Tab-separated table of C-alpha atoms in Angstrom:
chain	number	residue	atom	x	y	z
W	1	MET	CA	119.152	29.597	75.982
W	2	LEU	CA	118.750	27.187	78.910
W	3	LYS	CA	121.920	25.638	80.290
W	4	ALA	CA	122.653	23.245	83.160
W	5	GLY	CA	125.861	22.135	84.859
W	6	PHE	CA	126.742	19.531	87.486
W	7	ALA	CA	129.596	18.811	89.884
W	8	ARG	CA	130.287	16.480	92.810
W	9	LEU	CA	132.973	16.501	95.488
W	10	ASP	CA	133.696	14.063	98.317
W	11	VAL	CA	133.449	15.627	101.800
W	12	THR	CA	133.646	12.487	103.926
W	13	PRO	CA	134.839	13.565	107.392
W	14	PRO	CA	137.702	11.920	109.271
W	15	LEU	CA	136.987	9.090	111.686
W	16	GLY	CA	136.127	10.287	115.162
W	17	THR	CA	133.848	13.030	113.870
W	18	PHE	CA	130.655	13.628	115.829
W	19	ILE	CA	127.590	12.046	114.176
W	20	PRO	CA	124.453	13.961	115.282
W	21	GLY	CA	120.753	13.185	115.035
W	22	ALA	CA	120.130	10.479	117.639
W	23	GLY	CA	120.106	12.233	121.020
W	24	ILE	CA	123.216	10.316	122.066
W	25	GLN	CA	126.938	10.908	121.688
W	26	ARG	CA	127.998	9.125	118.493
W	27	PHE	CA	131.358	9.385	116.764
W	28	SER	CA	132.193	7.913	113.381
W	29	GLU	CA	134.102	4.641	113.643
W	30	LYS	CA	133.571	3.453	110.078
W	31	VAL	CA	132.676	4.854	106.654
W	32	LEU	CA	130.002	2.678	105.062
W	33	ASP	CA	129.929	4.960	102.036
W	34	PRO	CA	131.270	8.447	101.342
W	35	ILE	CA	129.256	11.639	101.630
W	36	PHE	CA	129.242	14.277	98.929
W	37	LEU	CA	128.377	17.768	97.854
W	38	ASN	CA	126.337	17.696	94.638
W	39	ALA	CA	125.837	20.965	92.791
W	40	LEU	CA	123.423	21.932	90.030
W	41	ALA	CA	123.875	25.193	88.141
W	42	ILE	CA	121.119	26.496	85.884
W	43	SER	CA	121.447	29.451	83.544
W	44	LEU	CA	119.029	31.295	81.288
W	45	ASP	CA	119.801	34.471	79.338
W	46	GLY	CA	122.672	35.464	81.599
W	47	GLU	CA	120.902	34.690	84.916
W	48	THR	CA	122.412	31.797	86.908
W	49	VAL	CA	121.267	29.914	89.998
W	50	ILE	CA	123.143	27.294	92.010
W	51	VAL	CA	121.728	24.513	94.189
W	52	VAL	CA	124.216	22.673	96.410
W	53	ALA	CA	122.747	19.489	97.907
W	54	ALA	CA	124.947	18.394	100.819
W	55	ASP	CA	124.971	15.001	102.543
W	56	PHE	CA	124.674	16.738	105.930
W	57	LEU	CA	122.201	16.329	108.763
W	58	ALA	CA	121.784	20.099	108.983
W	59	ILE	CA	123.346	23.420	108.053
W	60	GLY	CA	122.214	26.258	110.304
W	61	MET	CA	121.230	29.586	108.819
W	62	GLN	CA	124.430	31.241	110.068
W	63	TYR	CA	126.599	28.706	108.263
W	64	ALA	CA	124.386	28.648	105.149
W	65	ASN	CA	124.756	32.418	104.860
W	66	GLU	CA	128.540	32.165	105.172
W	67	LEU	CA	128.676	29.421	102.549
W	68	ARG	CA	126.469	31.370	100.153
W	69	ASP	CA	128.777	34.368	100.530
W	70	VAL	CA	131.838	32.210	99.816
W	71	ILE	CA	130.187	30.727	96.725
W	72	ALA	CA	129.037	34.137	95.476
W	73	LYS	CA	132.562	35.543	95.713
W	74	ARG	CA	134.028	32.522	93.906
W	75	THR	CA	131.468	32.277	91.098
W	76	GLY	CA	130.071	35.781	90.685
W	77	VAL	CA	126.544	34.391	91.123
W	78	PRO	CA	124.446	36.661	93.407
W	79	VAL	CA	123.838	35.391	96.935
W	80	LYS	CA	120.071	35.449	96.385
W	81	ASN	CA	120.529	32.929	93.568
W	82	ILE	CA	122.251	30.305	95.750
W	83	MET	CA	120.476	27.509	97.624
W	84	ILE	CA	122.298	25.400	100.230
W	85	HIS	CA	120.310	22.245	100.983
W	86	ALA	CA	121.141	19.683	103.706
W	87	LEU	CA	119.625	16.293	102.892
W	88	HIS	CA	119.313	15.471	106.616
W	89	GLN	CA	121.054	12.096	106.791
W	90	HIS	CA	121.312	10.959	110.414
W	91	SER	CA	124.592	9.239	109.574
W	92	ALA	CA	126.400	12.380	108.419
W	93	ILE	CA	127.819	15.628	109.791
W	94	GLU	CA	126.228	18.990	110.547
W	95	LEU	CA	127.087	22.679	110.692
W	96	ARG	CA	124.744	24.000	113.327
W	97	ALA	CA	124.857	25.568	116.796
W	98	PRO	CA	124.821	24.546	119.630
W	99	ARG	CA	126.766	21.553	118.301
W	100	ALA	CA	129.144	23.995	116.606
W	101	THR	CA	131.758	23.111	119.228
W	102	ASN	CA	131.761	19.398	118.394
W	103	ASN	CA	135.079	17.906	117.402
W	104	MET	CA	134.439	18.265	113.668
W	105	MET	CA	134.088	22.005	114.134
W	106	GLY	CA	137.205	21.990	116.311
W	107	ASP	CA	139.178	20.481	113.437
W	108	PHE	CA	139.818	23.771	111.700
W	109	THR	CA	141.873	22.182	108.937
W	110	PHE	CA	138.906	20.049	107.890
W	111	LEU	CA	136.511	22.964	108.328
W	112	ASP	CA	138.624	25.207	106.076
W	113	VAL	CA	138.749	22.479	103.447
W	114	LEU	CA	134.997	21.979	103.773
W	115	TYR	CA	134.235	25.638	103.056
W	116	ARG	CA	136.629	25.559	100.107
W	117	LYS	CA	134.913	22.474	98.715
W	118	PHE	CA	131.518	24.195	98.819
W	119	SER	CA	132.963	26.997	96.695
W	120	ASP	CA	134.798	24.500	94.463
W	121	VAL	CA	131.740	22.367	93.718
W	122	ALA	CA	129.698	25.452	92.830
W	123	PHE	CA	132.515	26.796	90.671
W	124	LEU	CA	132.806	23.474	88.826
W	125	ALA	CA	129.046	23.288	88.243
W	126	VAL	CA	129.025	26.782	86.743
W	127	ASN	CA	131.980	25.882	84.512
W	128	ASP	CA	130.060	22.790	83.378
W	129	LEU	CA	127.071	24.796	82.097
W	130	THR	CA	125.929	23.254	78.816
W	131	GLU	CA	122.947	23.910	76.577
W	132	CYS	CA	120.033	21.670	77.484
W	133	SER	CA	116.323	20.987	77.354
W	134	LEU	CA	114.187	20.287	80.426
W	135	SER	CA	111.496	17.691	81.038
W	136	THR	CA	109.624	16.541	84.141
W	137	GLY	CA	108.191	13.338	85.524
W	138	ILE	CA	106.284	12.161	88.553
W	139	LYS	CA	105.606	8.601	89.649
W	140	GLU	CA	104.392	6.792	92.753
W	141	THR	CA	106.827	4.234	94.122
W	142	GLU	CA	105.727	0.650	93.521
W	143	GLU	CA	106.175	-0.030	97.237
W	144	THR	CA	105.233	2.268	100.106
W	145	ILE	CA	108.507	3.256	101.759
W	146	ALA	CA	107.532	6.520	103.499
W	147	PHE	CA	105.083	6.694	106.401
W	148	ILE	CA	103.760	9.528	108.521
W	149	ARG	CA	105.421	8.810	111.852
W	150	ARG	CA	102.634	10.279	113.989
W	151	TYR	CA	99.914	7.864	115.155
W	152	TYR	CA	96.591	8.039	116.945
W	153	MET	CA	96.892	5.960	120.099
W	154	LYS	CA	94.109	4.059	121.847
W	155	ASP	CA	94.323	6.409	124.849
W	156	GLY	CA	93.438	9.366	122.602
W	157	SER	CA	96.955	10.817	122.406
W	158	ILE	CA	99.214	11.452	119.418
W	159	ALA	CA	102.535	9.592	119.483
W	160	THR	CA	105.594	10.011	117.286
W	161	ASN	CA	107.495	6.817	116.472
W	162	PRO	CA	105.687	4.631	119.055
W	163	ILE	CA	108.487	2.080	119.251
W	164	GLY	CA	107.408	-1.069	121.096
W	165	LYS	CA	103.816	0.183	121.390
W	166	TYR	CA	102.241	-1.590	118.420
W	167	GLN	CA	99.321	-2.887	120.441
W	168	GLU	CA	98.530	0.629	121.685
W	169	VAL	CA	98.222	2.137	118.194
W	170	GLU	CA	94.656	2.967	117.157
W	171	ARG	CA	95.249	4.056	113.555
W	172	ARG	CA	97.611	5.848	111.209
W	173	TYR	CA	97.572	9.619	111.308
W	174	ALA	CA	97.682	10.134	107.510
W	175	ASP	CA	99.410	8.907	104.378
W	176	ALA	CA	102.832	10.196	103.385
W	177	ASP	CA	103.692	11.403	99.898
W	178	ASN	CA	105.333	8.454	98.118
W	179	ARG	CA	105.692	10.165	94.771
W	180	VAL	CA	109.081	10.590	93.122
W	181	ARG	CA	109.528	13.827	91.196
W	182	LEU	CA	112.131	14.046	88.463
W	183	LEU	CA	113.771	16.812	86.473
W	184	ARG	CA	115.703	15.634	83.437
W	185	PHE	CA	118.185	18.064	81.936
W	186	LYS	CA	119.053	16.651	78.512
W	187	ARG	CA	122.353	18.215	77.452
W	188	GLU	CA	124.092	18.556	74.129
W	189	GLY	CA	127.405	16.690	74.031
W	190	ALA	CA	127.507	16.109	77.816
W	191	LYS	CA	125.974	13.829	80.420
W	192	ASP	CA	122.299	14.361	81.177
W	193	ILE	CA	121.484	15.513	84.704
W	194	ALA	CA	118.792	13.862	86.825
W	195	LEU	CA	117.415	15.759	89.810
W	196	VAL	CA	115.426	13.327	91.962
W	197	ASN	CA	113.116	14.622	94.687
W	198	PHE	CA	111.594	12.400	97.403
W	199	GLN	CA	110.360	13.071	100.901
W	200	THR	CA	111.076	11.024	103.989
W	201	HIS	CA	113.647	11.116	106.794
W	202	PRO	CA	117.049	9.665	105.808
W	203	ASP	CA	117.382	8.125	109.277
W	204	VAL	CA	117.457	4.468	108.268
W	205	ILE	CA	121.085	3.793	109.220
W	206	HIS	CA	122.223	3.895	112.824
W	207	LYS	CA	125.321	3.119	114.900
W	208	ASN	CA	128.639	4.968	114.781
W	209	VAL	CA	129.011	5.089	111.017
W	210	THR	CA	129.133	7.598	108.172
W	211	SER	CA	126.789	7.083	105.230
W	212	ALA	CA	124.688	9.024	102.723
W	213	ASP	CA	121.728	6.712	103.528
W	214	TRP	CA	119.029	6.181	100.883
W	215	PRO	CA	119.809	9.390	98.898
W	216	GLY	CA	123.290	8.027	98.251
W	217	PHE	CA	121.888	4.750	96.980
W	218	VAL	CA	119.450	6.563	94.680
W	219	ARG	CA	122.383	8.363	93.058
W	220	LYS	CA	124.370	5.131	92.694
W	221	PHE	CA	121.531	3.133	91.156
W	222	VAL	CA	120.398	5.830	88.717
W	223	GLU	CA	123.944	6.493	87.515
W	224	HIS	CA	124.716	2.786	87.226
W	225	GLU	CA	121.632	2.258	85.078
W	226	TYR	CA	122.872	4.861	82.590
W	227	LEU	CA	126.592	4.179	82.637
W	228	ASP	CA	128.589	7.340	81.894
W	229	GLU	CA	125.462	9.024	80.541
W	230	VAL	CA	123.785	10.572	83.602
W	231	ASP	CA	124.820	12.514	86.695
W	232	CYS	CA	122.273	12.336	89.502
W	233	LEU	CA	121.611	14.553	92.489
W	234	VAL	CA	118.906	14.075	95.101
W	235	THR	CA	116.942	16.582	97.149
W	236	VAL	CA	114.830	15.635	100.170
W	237	GLY	CA	111.397	17.217	100.404
W	238	VAL	CA	108.905	17.829	103.206
W	239	GLN	CA	109.987	15.134	105.669
W	240	GLY	CA	109.468	16.553	109.167
W	241	ASP	CA	106.668	14.136	110.054
W	242	CYS	CA	107.573	11.027	108.052
W	243	ASN	CA	110.138	8.240	107.960
W	244	HIS	CA	110.591	4.645	106.802
W	245	CYS	CA	108.903	2.885	109.746
W	246	ASP	CA	105.309	1.643	109.703
W	247	PHE	CA	104.426	1.380	113.392
W	248	PHE	CA	100.943	0.145	112.531
W	249	LEU	CA	102.624	-3.229	112.006
W	250	PRO	CA	104.313	-5.317	114.735
W	251	GLU	CA	107.689	-5.099	112.990
W	252	TYR	CA	109.270	-2.435	110.818
W	253	LYS	CA	112.181	-2.459	108.385
W	254	ASP	CA	115.362	-0.660	109.317
W	255	GLY	CA	119.133	-0.569	108.871
W	256	TYR	CA	121.698	-0.371	106.077
W	257	GLY	CA	120.108	-3.103	103.969
W	258	HIS	CA	116.731	-1.385	104.037
W	259	SER	CA	118.336	1.932	103.164
W	260	LYS	CA	119.785	0.277	100.065
W	261	HIS	CA	116.370	-1.190	99.266
W	262	MET	CA	114.717	2.230	99.544
W	263	GLY	CA	117.312	3.640	97.164
W	264	ARG	CA	116.489	0.897	94.682
W	265	VAL	CA	112.721	1.523	94.948
W	266	ILE	CA	113.139	5.255	94.299
W	267	ALA	CA	115.649	4.680	91.493
W	268	ASN	CA	113.274	2.189	89.846
W	269	ALA	CA	110.635	4.908	89.677
W	270	VAL	CA	113.161	7.257	88.049
W	271	ILE	CA	114.211	4.636	85.514
W	272	ALA	CA	110.580	3.801	84.678
W	273	MET	CA	109.773	7.407	83.746
W	274	TRP	CA	113.141	8.463	82.319
W	275	ASP	CA	112.126	8.156	78.659
W	276	LYS	CA	108.566	9.311	79.333
W	277	THR	CA	109.214	12.704	80.879
W	278	GLU	CA	107.177	15.670	79.676
W	279	PRO	CA	109.108	18.478	77.921
W	280	VAL	CA	108.622	21.962	79.367
W	281	THR	CA	109.395	25.371	77.938
W	282	VAL	CA	111.473	27.566	80.220
W	283	ASP	CA	111.127	31.269	79.463
W	284	SER	CA	112.161	32.775	82.812
W	285	LEU	CA	114.512	32.213	85.739
W	286	ILE	CA	113.853	34.095	88.985
W	287	SER	CA	115.335	33.346	92.418
W	288	SER	CA	114.305	34.881	95.743
W	289	MET	CA	114.231	34.373	99.499
W	290	GLU	CA	111.850	35.740	102.128
W	291	ILE	CA	112.496	35.661	105.877
W	292	VAL	CA	109.548	34.627	108.019
W	293	TYR	CA	109.628	35.996	111.573
W	294	ASN	CA	107.889	33.838	114.154
W	295	LYS	CA	107.760	34.472	117.890
W	296	THR	CA	109.936	32.040	119.829
W	297	ARG	CA	108.058	29.554	121.953
W	298	THR	CA	108.718	30.214	125.661
W	299	GLU	CA	106.298	27.782	127.254
W	300	GLY	CA	107.956	25.990	130.183
W	301	GLU	CA	110.730	28.525	130.780
W	302	GLU	CA	110.109	28.339	134.522
W	303	LEU	CA	111.336	24.730	134.418
W	304	TYR	CA	114.762	25.695	133.081
W	305	ASP	CA	116.825	24.643	136.139
W	306	GLU	CA	115.112	21.270	136.337
W	307	MET	CA	115.416	20.651	132.601
W	308	LYS	CA	119.047	21.770	132.554
W	309	GLU	CA	119.948	19.194	135.170
W	310	MET	CA	117.987	16.485	133.368
W	311	SER	CA	119.692	17.286	130.062
W	312	LYS	CA	123.198	16.574	131.298
W	313	ASP	CA	124.856	13.639	129.595
W	314	LYS	CA	125.009	10.478	131.654
W	315	ASP	CA	127.657	8.118	130.320
W	316	GLY	CA	127.247	9.688	126.902
W	317	VAL	CA	123.466	9.282	126.799
W	318	ILE	CA	121.139	12.261	127.162
W	319	ALA	CA	118.276	11.504	129.540
W	320	ARG	CA	115.088	10.563	127.694
W	321	ASP	CA	112.841	9.535	130.581
W	322	PRO	CA	109.973	9.162	130.559
W	323	SER	CA	109.531	9.560	126.796
W	324	TYR	CA	111.106	10.875	123.617
W	325	THR	CA	108.534	13.685	123.603
W	326	THR	CA	109.578	14.720	127.118
W	327	TYR	CA	113.204	14.686	125.961
W	328	ALA	CA	112.367	16.975	123.060
W	329	ASN	CA	110.471	19.371	125.296
W	330	MET	CA	113.368	19.374	127.757
W	331	MET	CA	115.919	20.387	125.136
W	332	ARG	CA	113.624	23.116	123.816
W	333	ILE	CA	113.207	24.623	127.298
W	334	VAL	CA	116.966	24.601	127.915
W	335	ALA	CA	117.483	26.465	124.648
W	336	ILE	CA	115.052	29.263	125.612
W	337	ARG	CA	117.528	30.907	127.969
W	338	GLU	CA	120.727	29.804	126.303
W	339	SER	CA	120.246	30.553	122.619
W	340	ALA	CA	116.716	31.654	121.730
W	341	PRO	CA	115.937	35.180	120.454
W	342	ILE	CA	112.532	36.790	120.940
W	343	TYR	CA	111.708	36.065	117.316
W	344	LYS	CA	112.995	33.187	115.243
W	345	LYS	CA	113.983	33.809	111.643
W	346	LEU	CA	113.095	31.224	109.039
W	347	PRO	CA	114.148	31.428	105.366
W	348	VAL	CA	111.734	30.387	102.620
W	349	SER	CA	113.543	30.227	99.266
W	350	VAL	CA	112.134	29.853	95.766
W	351	ILE	CA	113.634	29.349	92.314
W	352	ASN	CA	111.109	29.888	89.516
W	353	LEU	CA	112.233	28.074	86.377
W	354	GLY	CA	109.356	28.719	84.018
W	355	PRO	CA	106.606	26.218	84.958
W	356	VAL	CA	108.999	24.414	87.318
W	357	ALA	CA	109.798	25.674	90.811
W	358	PHE	CA	112.090	24.824	93.713
W	359	VAL	CA	110.653	25.685	97.140
W	360	GLY	CA	113.100	25.388	100.024
W	361	PHE	CA	112.100	25.660	103.675
W	362	GLY	CA	114.759	26.472	106.280
W	363	GLY	CA	113.813	23.625	108.613
W	364	GLU	CA	111.949	20.321	108.643
W	365	PRO	CA	108.464	20.952	107.220
W	366	PHE	CA	105.546	18.599	107.699
W	367	THR	CA	104.093	16.884	104.629
W	368	GLN	CA	101.144	19.287	104.657
W	369	TYR	CA	103.447	22.177	103.686
W	370	GLY	CA	104.015	20.474	100.341
W	371	TRP	CA	100.319	19.860	99.799
W	372	ASN	CA	99.606	23.503	100.635
W	373	VAL	CA	101.951	25.107	98.126
W	374	ARG	CA	100.988	22.689	95.366
W	375	ALA	CA	97.279	23.267	95.968
W	376	ALA	CA	97.848	27.026	95.750
W	377	CYS	CA	99.775	26.689	92.460
W	378	PRO	CA	98.240	23.640	90.741
W	379	ASP	CA	99.672	24.528	87.330
W	380	ARG	CA	103.282	24.404	88.531
W	381	PHE	CA	105.678	21.455	88.844
W	382	ILE	CA	107.007	22.051	92.365
W	383	LEU	CA	109.966	20.409	94.071
W	384	THR	CA	110.166	21.048	97.809
W	385	SER	CA	113.263	20.719	99.967
W	386	CYS	CA	113.864	20.687	103.706
W	387	ASN	CA	116.754	22.381	105.535
W	388	THR	CA	117.372	24.873	102.729
W	389	ASN	CA	119.460	27.972	103.513
W	390	GLY	CA	118.984	27.060	107.172
W	391	SER	CA	118.073	24.223	109.552
W	392	GLU	CA	116.035	25.973	112.221
W	393	GLY	CA	113.841	23.201	113.641
W	394	TYR	CA	110.603	21.338	112.982
W	395	LEU	CA	108.039	23.230	110.917
W	396	VAL	CA	104.831	21.740	112.239
W	397	THR	CA	101.255	22.353	111.184
W	398	THR	CA	98.790	24.472	113.110
W	399	LYS	CA	96.837	21.287	113.827
W	400	ALA	CA	99.916	19.546	115.238
W	401	PHE	CA	100.608	22.445	117.630
W	402	SER	CA	97.327	21.688	119.388
W	403	GLU	CA	97.718	17.897	119.210
W	404	GLY	CA	101.234	17.662	120.651
W	405	GLY	CA	103.743	14.893	119.947
W	406	TYR	CA	107.522	14.935	119.580
W	407	GLU	CA	107.848	17.502	116.796
W	408	ALA	CA	105.318	19.895	118.327
W	409	SER	CA	107.070	19.609	121.695
W	410	SER	CA	110.535	20.263	120.339
W	411	THR	CA	109.855	23.013	117.809
W	412	PRO	CA	111.063	26.489	118.842
W	413	PHE	CA	108.283	28.076	116.795
W	414	THR	CA	104.717	29.115	117.672
W	415	PRO	CA	101.336	28.634	115.929
W	416	GLY	CA	100.875	30.577	112.723
W	417	LEU	CA	104.099	29.182	111.274
W	418	GLU	CA	102.413	26.956	108.673
W	419	GLU	CA	100.345	29.791	107.260
W	420	ALA	CA	103.259	32.258	107.240
W	421	CYS	CA	105.706	29.871	105.547
W	422	CYS	CA	103.278	28.709	102.887
W	423	GLU	CA	102.145	32.286	102.179
W	424	ALA	CA	105.794	33.326	101.755
W	425	ALA	CA	106.358	30.448	99.339
W	426	VAL	CA	103.235	31.124	97.276
W	427	LYS	CA	103.994	34.841	97.094
W	428	GLN	CA	107.399	34.061	95.591
W	429	LEU	CA	105.983	31.384	93.314
W	430	ASN	CA	103.683	34.013	91.820
W	431	ALA	CA	106.452	36.583	91.383
W	432	LYS	CA	106.988	37.906	87.867
């Protein structure tokens, strides 16, 4: 008998909390909207899995492991059956070194409450388990709202987010995946649960504010459409190389209003397919995680002293001259001596739910990672998620390693990562 349960808890941090994800020192001065933990529990024949989707920029592997242990002890669900997913909002908090000493982490009262709320939301989701049926849907958004943020430039280079360089852009690199994927858990005598999966950076909102960005708006709009009938959680897919800006045009849309608009566009796709989802038969539930070991990138280590000096904050702004790509490379080189092991560990997690599967990568995978696993398993309905059970850096393609650009410059990993991660995912997808 298939069962599903849902729970949500507010984890909005206090004002003054460090807001990461912009390369500058930002501290929350205003809450535009609260941030949440959303938990989905799924059970079949005594086996239970839990997915906690957190409105966080990132949750490092160390912290994800601690949280999974806390949840396992509270719920009795095995650690291997627990996924911790950070949606990667750039207007939210993080649990990740080296920022682990930021003032949010120094507020041990809030941190203790935060860990307790992770265990609480999982516990509540398990207690909410109710008999259900499962159906799936997939639909392209009516408006293109996700764009690959890498561009071919007229000088032959590859540029990431070429702000102010519209006239230097030669052509788009590729098309992003603008399809919305939906799981509908139809429950007996309880609210239905909608799991909405979409892939692009939630970095639409800036300034010193706290917000759940477009994923928060998706939840609001879907739930409002079905008043007191549906609980909605969102997962963010392969988003490492895409965002909301189309730099092929002279102007791009941005800001809180556009974030709300994106939420409406995605929610409209959900609403359009809600009563047209395809029923699936779930006869098995298997959860697993494989650790991929990839040699740490050490290129440029001899420049450590120079890069260390350059990286020092100047009036709260980290040096970015002469380019964002140089900034990324600088921070990577500094990390080589200060925090990098010989080999980097990267978790690849899979939940097999009959013909449906969750594939979580422990970093920010490029769009191609999603294409790869779906091409290898064309008969499966696959939801991908970034920053799952870890947030270990950009997961670039083999092609991007040779081309360069911001993500390829900043990643701590080395070529071969794409093949290793996708092989680990496919191996688990085919597990019996």
